CSV table of C-alpha atoms in Angstrom, one decimal:
chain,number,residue,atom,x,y,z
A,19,UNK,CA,92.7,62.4,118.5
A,20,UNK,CA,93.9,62.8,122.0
A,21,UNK,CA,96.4,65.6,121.4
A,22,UNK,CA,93.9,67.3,118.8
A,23,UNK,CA,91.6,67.7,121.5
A,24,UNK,CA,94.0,68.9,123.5
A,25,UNK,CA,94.5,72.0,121.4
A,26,UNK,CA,91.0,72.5,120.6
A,27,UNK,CA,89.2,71.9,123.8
A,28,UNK,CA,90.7,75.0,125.6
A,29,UNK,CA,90.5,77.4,122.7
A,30,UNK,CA,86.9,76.4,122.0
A,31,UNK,CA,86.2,76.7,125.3
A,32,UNK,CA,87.8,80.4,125.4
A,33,UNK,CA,86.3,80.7,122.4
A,34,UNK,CA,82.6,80.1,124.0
A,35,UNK,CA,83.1,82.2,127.2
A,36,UNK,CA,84.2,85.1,125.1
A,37,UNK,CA,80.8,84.9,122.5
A,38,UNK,CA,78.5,84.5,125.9
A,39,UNK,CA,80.2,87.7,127.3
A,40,UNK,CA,79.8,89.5,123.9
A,41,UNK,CA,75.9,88.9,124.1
A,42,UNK,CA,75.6,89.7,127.6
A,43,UNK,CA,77.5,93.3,127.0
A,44,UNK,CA,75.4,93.2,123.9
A,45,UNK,CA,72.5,93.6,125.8
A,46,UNK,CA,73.6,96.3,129.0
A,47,UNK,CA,75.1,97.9,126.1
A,48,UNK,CA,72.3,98.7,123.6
A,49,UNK,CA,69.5,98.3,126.3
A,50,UNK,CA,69.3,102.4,126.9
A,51,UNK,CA,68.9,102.9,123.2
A,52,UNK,CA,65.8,100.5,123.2
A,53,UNK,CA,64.4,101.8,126.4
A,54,UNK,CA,63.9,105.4,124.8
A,55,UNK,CA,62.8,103.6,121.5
A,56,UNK,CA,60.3,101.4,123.9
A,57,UNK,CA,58.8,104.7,125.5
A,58,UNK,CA,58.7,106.7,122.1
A,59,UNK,CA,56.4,103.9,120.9
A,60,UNK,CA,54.5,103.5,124.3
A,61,UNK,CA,55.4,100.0,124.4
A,62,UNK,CA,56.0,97.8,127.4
A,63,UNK,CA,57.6,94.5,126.3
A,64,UNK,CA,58.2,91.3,128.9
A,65,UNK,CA,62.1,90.8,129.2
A,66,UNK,CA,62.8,88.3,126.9
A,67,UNK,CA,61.1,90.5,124.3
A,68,UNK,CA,63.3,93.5,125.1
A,69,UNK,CA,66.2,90.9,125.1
A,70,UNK,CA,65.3,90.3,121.8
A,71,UNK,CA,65.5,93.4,120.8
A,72,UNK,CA,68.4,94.7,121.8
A,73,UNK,CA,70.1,92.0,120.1
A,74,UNK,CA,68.2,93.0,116.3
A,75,UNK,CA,68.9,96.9,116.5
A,76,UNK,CA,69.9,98.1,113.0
A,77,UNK,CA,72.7,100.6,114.6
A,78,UNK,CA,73.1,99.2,117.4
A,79,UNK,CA,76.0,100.5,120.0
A,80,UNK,CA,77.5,96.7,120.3
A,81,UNK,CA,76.4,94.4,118.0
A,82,UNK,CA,75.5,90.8,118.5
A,83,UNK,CA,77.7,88.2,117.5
A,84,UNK,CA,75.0,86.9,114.9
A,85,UNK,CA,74.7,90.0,113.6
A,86,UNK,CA,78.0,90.4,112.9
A,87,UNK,CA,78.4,86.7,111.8
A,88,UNK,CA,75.5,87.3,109.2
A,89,UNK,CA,77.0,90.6,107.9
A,90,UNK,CA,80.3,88.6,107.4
A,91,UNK,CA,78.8,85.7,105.5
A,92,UNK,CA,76.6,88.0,103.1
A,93,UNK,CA,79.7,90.2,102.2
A,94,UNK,CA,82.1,87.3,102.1
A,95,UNK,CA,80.0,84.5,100.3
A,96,UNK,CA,76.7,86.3,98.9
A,97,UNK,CA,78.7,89.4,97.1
A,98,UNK,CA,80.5,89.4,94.0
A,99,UNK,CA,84.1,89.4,94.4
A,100,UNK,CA,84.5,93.0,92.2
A,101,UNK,CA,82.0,94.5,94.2
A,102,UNK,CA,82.8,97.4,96.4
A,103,UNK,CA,81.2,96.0,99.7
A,104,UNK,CA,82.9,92.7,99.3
A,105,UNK,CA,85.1,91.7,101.7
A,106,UNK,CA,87.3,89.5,99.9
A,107,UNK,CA,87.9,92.7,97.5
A,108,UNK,CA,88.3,94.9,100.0
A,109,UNK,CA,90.4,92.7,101.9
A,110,UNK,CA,92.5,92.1,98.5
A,111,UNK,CA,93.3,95.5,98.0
A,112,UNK,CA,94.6,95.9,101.8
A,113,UNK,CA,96.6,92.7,101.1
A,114,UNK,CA,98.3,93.7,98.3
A,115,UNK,CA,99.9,96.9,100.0
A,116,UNK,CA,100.5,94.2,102.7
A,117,UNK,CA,102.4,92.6,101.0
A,118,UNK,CA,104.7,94.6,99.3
A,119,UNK,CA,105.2,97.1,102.5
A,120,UNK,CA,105.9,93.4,104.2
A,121,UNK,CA,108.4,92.5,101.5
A,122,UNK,CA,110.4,96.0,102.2
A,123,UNK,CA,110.1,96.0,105.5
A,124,UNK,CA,111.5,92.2,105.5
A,125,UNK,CA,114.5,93.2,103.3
A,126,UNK,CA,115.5,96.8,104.9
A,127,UNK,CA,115.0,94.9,108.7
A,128,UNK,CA,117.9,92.0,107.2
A,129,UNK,CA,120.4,94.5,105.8
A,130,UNK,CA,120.3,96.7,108.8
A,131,UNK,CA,120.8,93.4,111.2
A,132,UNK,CA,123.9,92.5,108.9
A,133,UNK,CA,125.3,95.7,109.2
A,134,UNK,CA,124.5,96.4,113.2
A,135,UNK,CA,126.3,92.6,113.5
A,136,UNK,CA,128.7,93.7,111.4
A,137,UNK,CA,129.7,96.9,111.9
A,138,UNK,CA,130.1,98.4,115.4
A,139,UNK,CA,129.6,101.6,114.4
A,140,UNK,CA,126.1,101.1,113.4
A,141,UNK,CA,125.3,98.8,116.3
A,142,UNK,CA,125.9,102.3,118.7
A,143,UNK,CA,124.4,104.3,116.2
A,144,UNK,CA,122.0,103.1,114.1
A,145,UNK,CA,120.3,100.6,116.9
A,146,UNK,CA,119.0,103.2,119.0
A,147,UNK,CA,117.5,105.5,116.5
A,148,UNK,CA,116.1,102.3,115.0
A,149,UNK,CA,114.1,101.7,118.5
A,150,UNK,CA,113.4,105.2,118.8
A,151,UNK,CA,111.9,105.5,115.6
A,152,UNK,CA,109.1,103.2,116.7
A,153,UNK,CA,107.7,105.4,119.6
A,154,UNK,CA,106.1,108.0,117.3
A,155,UNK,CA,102.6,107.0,116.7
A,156,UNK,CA,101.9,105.5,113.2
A,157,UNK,CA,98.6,107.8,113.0
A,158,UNK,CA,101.2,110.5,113.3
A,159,UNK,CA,103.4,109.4,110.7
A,160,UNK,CA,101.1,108.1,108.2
A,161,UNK,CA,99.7,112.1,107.0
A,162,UNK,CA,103.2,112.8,106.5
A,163,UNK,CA,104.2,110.1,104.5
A,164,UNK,CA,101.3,110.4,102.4
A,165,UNK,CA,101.2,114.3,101.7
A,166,UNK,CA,105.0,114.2,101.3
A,167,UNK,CA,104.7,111.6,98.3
A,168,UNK,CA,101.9,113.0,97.0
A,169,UNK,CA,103.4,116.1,96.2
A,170,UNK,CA,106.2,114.2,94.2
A,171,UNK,CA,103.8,112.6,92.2
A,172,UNK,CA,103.7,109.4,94.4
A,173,UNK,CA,100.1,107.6,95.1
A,174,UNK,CA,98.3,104.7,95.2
A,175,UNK,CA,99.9,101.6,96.5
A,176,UNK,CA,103.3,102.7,97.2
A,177,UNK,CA,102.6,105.0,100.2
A,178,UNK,CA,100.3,102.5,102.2
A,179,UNK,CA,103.1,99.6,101.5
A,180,UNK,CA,105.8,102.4,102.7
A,181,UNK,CA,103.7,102.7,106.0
A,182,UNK,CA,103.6,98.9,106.1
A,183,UNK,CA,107.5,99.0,105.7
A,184,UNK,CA,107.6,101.2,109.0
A,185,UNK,CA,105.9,98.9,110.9
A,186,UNK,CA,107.3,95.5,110.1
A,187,UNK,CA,110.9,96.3,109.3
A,188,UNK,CA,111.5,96.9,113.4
A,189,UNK,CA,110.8,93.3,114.2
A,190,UNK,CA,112.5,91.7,111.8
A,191,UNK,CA,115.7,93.6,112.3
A,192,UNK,CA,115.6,93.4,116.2
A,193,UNK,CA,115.1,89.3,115.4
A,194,UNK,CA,117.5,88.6,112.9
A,195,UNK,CA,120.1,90.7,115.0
A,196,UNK,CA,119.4,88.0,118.0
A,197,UNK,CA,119.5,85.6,115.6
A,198,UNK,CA,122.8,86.3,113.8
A,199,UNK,CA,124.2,86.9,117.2
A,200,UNK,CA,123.1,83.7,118.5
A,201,UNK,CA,126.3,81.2,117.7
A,202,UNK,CA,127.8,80.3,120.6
A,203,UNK,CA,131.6,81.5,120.8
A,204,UNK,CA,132.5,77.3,120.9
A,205,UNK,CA,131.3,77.2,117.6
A,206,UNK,CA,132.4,80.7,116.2
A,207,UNK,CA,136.2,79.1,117.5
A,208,UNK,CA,136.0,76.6,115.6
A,209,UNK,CA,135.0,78.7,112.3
A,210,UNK,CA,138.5,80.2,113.2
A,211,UNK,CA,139.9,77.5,114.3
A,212,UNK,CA,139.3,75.8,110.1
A,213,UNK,CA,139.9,79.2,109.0
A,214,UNK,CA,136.9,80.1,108.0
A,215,UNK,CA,136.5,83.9,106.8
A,216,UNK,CA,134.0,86.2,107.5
A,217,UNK,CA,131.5,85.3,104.5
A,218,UNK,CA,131.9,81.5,105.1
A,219,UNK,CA,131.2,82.4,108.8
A,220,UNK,CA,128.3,84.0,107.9
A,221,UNK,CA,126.5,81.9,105.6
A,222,UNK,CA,128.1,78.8,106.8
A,223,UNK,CA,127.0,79.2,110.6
A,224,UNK,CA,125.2,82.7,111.2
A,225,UNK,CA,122.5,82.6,109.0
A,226,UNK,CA,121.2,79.1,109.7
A,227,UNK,CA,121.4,80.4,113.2
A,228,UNK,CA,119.3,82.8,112.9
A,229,UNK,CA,116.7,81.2,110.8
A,230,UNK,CA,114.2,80.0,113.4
A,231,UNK,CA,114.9,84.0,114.8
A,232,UNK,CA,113.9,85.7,111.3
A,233,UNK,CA,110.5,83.5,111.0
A,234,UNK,CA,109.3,84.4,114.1
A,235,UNK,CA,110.3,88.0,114.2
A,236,UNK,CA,108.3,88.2,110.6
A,237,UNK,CA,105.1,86.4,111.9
A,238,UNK,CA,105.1,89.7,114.5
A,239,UNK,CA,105.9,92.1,111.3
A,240,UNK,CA,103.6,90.1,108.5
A,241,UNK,CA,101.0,91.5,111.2
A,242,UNK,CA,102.1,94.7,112.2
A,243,UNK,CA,102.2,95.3,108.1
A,244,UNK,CA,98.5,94.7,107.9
A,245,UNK,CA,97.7,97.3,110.6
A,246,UNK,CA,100.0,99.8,108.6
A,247,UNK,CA,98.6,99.0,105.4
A,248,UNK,CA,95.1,99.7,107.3
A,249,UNK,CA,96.3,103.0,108.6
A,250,UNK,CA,98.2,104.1,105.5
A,251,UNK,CA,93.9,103.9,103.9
A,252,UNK,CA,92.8,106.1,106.2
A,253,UNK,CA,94.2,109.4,105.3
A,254,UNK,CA,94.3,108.3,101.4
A,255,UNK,CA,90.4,109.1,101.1
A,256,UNK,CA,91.0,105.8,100.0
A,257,UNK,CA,87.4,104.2,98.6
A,258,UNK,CA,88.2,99.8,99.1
A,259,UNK,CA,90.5,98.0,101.4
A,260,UNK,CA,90.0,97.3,105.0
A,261,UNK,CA,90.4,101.0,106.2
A,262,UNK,CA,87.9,102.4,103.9
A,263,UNK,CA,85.3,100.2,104.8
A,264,UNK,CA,86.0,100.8,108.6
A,265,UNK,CA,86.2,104.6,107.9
A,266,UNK,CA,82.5,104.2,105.9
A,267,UNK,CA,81.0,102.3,108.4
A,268,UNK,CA,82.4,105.2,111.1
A,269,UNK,CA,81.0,107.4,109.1
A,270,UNK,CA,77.7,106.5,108.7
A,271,UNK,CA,77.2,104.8,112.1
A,272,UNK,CA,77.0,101.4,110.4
A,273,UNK,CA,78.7,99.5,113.7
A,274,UNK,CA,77.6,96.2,112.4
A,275,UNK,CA,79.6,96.5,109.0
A,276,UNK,CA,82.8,97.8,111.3
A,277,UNK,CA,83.0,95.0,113.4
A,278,UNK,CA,82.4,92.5,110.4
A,279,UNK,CA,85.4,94.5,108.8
A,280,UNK,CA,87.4,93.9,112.0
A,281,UNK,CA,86.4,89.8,111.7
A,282,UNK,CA,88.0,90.3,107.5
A,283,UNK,CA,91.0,91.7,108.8
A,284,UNK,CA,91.6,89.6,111.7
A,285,UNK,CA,91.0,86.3,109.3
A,286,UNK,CA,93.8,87.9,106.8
A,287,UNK,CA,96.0,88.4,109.7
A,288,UNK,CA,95.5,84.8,110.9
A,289,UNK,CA,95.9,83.6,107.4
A,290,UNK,CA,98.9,85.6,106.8
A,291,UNK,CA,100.4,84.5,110.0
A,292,UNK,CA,99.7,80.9,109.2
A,293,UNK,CA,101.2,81.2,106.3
A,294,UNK,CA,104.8,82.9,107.2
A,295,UNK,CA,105.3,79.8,110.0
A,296,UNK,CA,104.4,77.5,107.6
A,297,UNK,CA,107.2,78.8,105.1
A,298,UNK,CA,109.7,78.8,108.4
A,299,UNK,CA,109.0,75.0,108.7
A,300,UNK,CA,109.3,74.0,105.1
A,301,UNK,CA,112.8,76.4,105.2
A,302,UNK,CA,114.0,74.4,108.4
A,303,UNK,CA,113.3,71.1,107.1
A,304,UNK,CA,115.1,72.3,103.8
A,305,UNK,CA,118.0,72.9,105.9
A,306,UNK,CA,117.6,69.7,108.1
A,307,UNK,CA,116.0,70.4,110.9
A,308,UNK,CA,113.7,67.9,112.6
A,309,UNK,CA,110.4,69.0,113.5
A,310,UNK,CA,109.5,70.3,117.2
C-alpha cells in the first residue's frame, strides 16, 4: 500500500490545488459578467450568493469545474453512443483518424531512421529537412493538405490521418535513430568480430537496442497524432469528432461544452498513452527484459 500511496498522494494532492485554483479564477473570472447582470436586474446579493452565481452562469467566461464535470458525465454516460453530442462518438471518430495517421506516421518515422543509420547520405540530407519540416505551424499546413487532396478526389479520413502522420512520424524517427545508434562500439566489435553482417547486426543487436527508444518516442507521437487528427477537423467543416465539437461550442459561445470536449480528448490521450507503454512492456518482456 505504501508505495501506491506514494504515487497517488502527490498527484492527488496536485490534483486538489489545481481544482481549488480553477474555482477561485472561476469566480474573478465570470464575476464582471454577473455584476452587470446583478445591476440590469437591480439586485444586490450578499457574497456568497454572488459566489454562487458566478459559478451557475450558462455561458460563462471560465466554467466551474462541476459544470464541466456534469457536462462530461451527461454526454459521456446519459447520451446514446450514435448520437451527435456524444462524446464517446465524437471521440471515436477523432480516434479512428488517430489511429491510422499514428500507424503511418509510426512506419514512415522507422524507415527513415533505418535509412539515416544507414545511409550517410540521408543522415546529412534528409535529417535536417526532417527537423525543419516541423517548425511550420500545423494550422498552416493542415488547409493545404486538405484543399490539395480534395481536389484529387481525396476526403474524409485520409486527410485528417495524413495530418496525424505529420505530427507523429518526427518523434518516432528522431527516437528510433537514438535508439538504433545506441550499441556500444564493444558490442558492435564483437558482431564483427563473429562475423556478423549487416542484417544480422541489425536485427540481432540494433533493433532490440532500440526498443525501449521506439516506445517512448511513440508515447510522444500517439499524442501529437491526436492533436493532428484534431486540427486536420477543423478546416474539414467536419460535423463529429473532437474538433467539431470544440469548433461548435466556439461558435456558439457554449464554453462549458468546450472545455468538457477538452476533458474527452485529454482522457483519449491518456488512454492512448497508457496503452502504447503498456504494449512497450509486454514487447520487452517478450524479448527478456526484466521489469524496471
Amino acid at each position: 500500500m505504501d508505495p501506491l500511496r506514494a504515487k497517488i498522494g502527490p498527484v492527488a494532492t496536485l490534483l486538489a490545488g489545481l481544482v481549488v485554483v480553477w474555482y477561485v479564477f472561476a469566480v474573478v473570472l465570470n464575476a464582471p459578467f454577473q455584476r452587470d447582470l446583478d445591476r440590469r436586474a437591480g439586485e444586490t446579493p450578499t457574497t456568497m450568493e454572488f459566489v454562487a452565481r458566478t459559478l451557475s452562469q450558462p455561458k460563462p467566461t471560465l466554467p466551474a469545474p462541476h459544470q464541466v464535470a456534469q457536462n462530461f458525465f451527461e454526454n459521456t454516460f446519459l447520451r446514446k453512443v450514435n448520437s451527435n453530442r456524444s462524446l464517446v462518438y465524437n471521440s471515436w471518430v477523432t480516434l479512428s483518424s488517430t489511429l491510422l495517421g499514428f500507424a503511418f506516421g509510426t512506419a514512415l518515422g522507422i524507415l527513415i531512421a533505418v535509412g539515416i543509420v544507414h545511409v550517410t547520405t540521408l543522415d546529412r540530407s534528409l535529417m535536417p529537412w526532417i527537423i525543419a519540416s516541423q517548425t511550420i505551424p500545423i494550422l498552416a499546413i493542415a488547409p493545404m493538405i486538405i484543399v490539395v487532396l480534395a481536389a484529387v478526389g481525396i476526403t474524409g479520413l485520409i486527410p485528417k490521418a495524413l495530418i496525424s502522420t505529420y505530427l507523429s512520424f518526427f518523434p518516432v524517427a528522431v527516437g528510433m535513430v537514438k535508439g538504433l545508434r545506441s550499441p556500444e562500439l564493444m558490442h558492435l566489435d564483437l558482431m564483427h568480430t563473429y562475423n556478423a553482417g549487416r542484417a544480422q547486426i541489425f536485427w540481432k543487436l540494433r533493433v532490440p537496442a532500440s526498443i525501449p527508444f521506439l516506445f517512448a518516442s511513440m508515447k510522444v507521437a500517439v499524442a501529437a497524432s491526436l492533436v493532428g487528427a484534431i486540427v486536420g477537423e477543423l478546416p474539414t467543416g467536419a460535423v463529429a469528432g473532437i474538433g467539431a465539437k470544440l469548433l461548435a461550442g466556439a461558435y456558439y459561445s457554449q464554453t462549458i461544452d468546450i472545455w468538457a470536449v477538452l476533458v474527452a480528448g485529454s482522457v483519449v490521450a491518456a488512454l492512448l498513452v497508457a496503452a502504447v507503454g503498456l504494449a512497450g512492456r509486454i514487447v520487452e518482456r517478450a524479448m527478456g527484459g526484466r521489469p524496471a
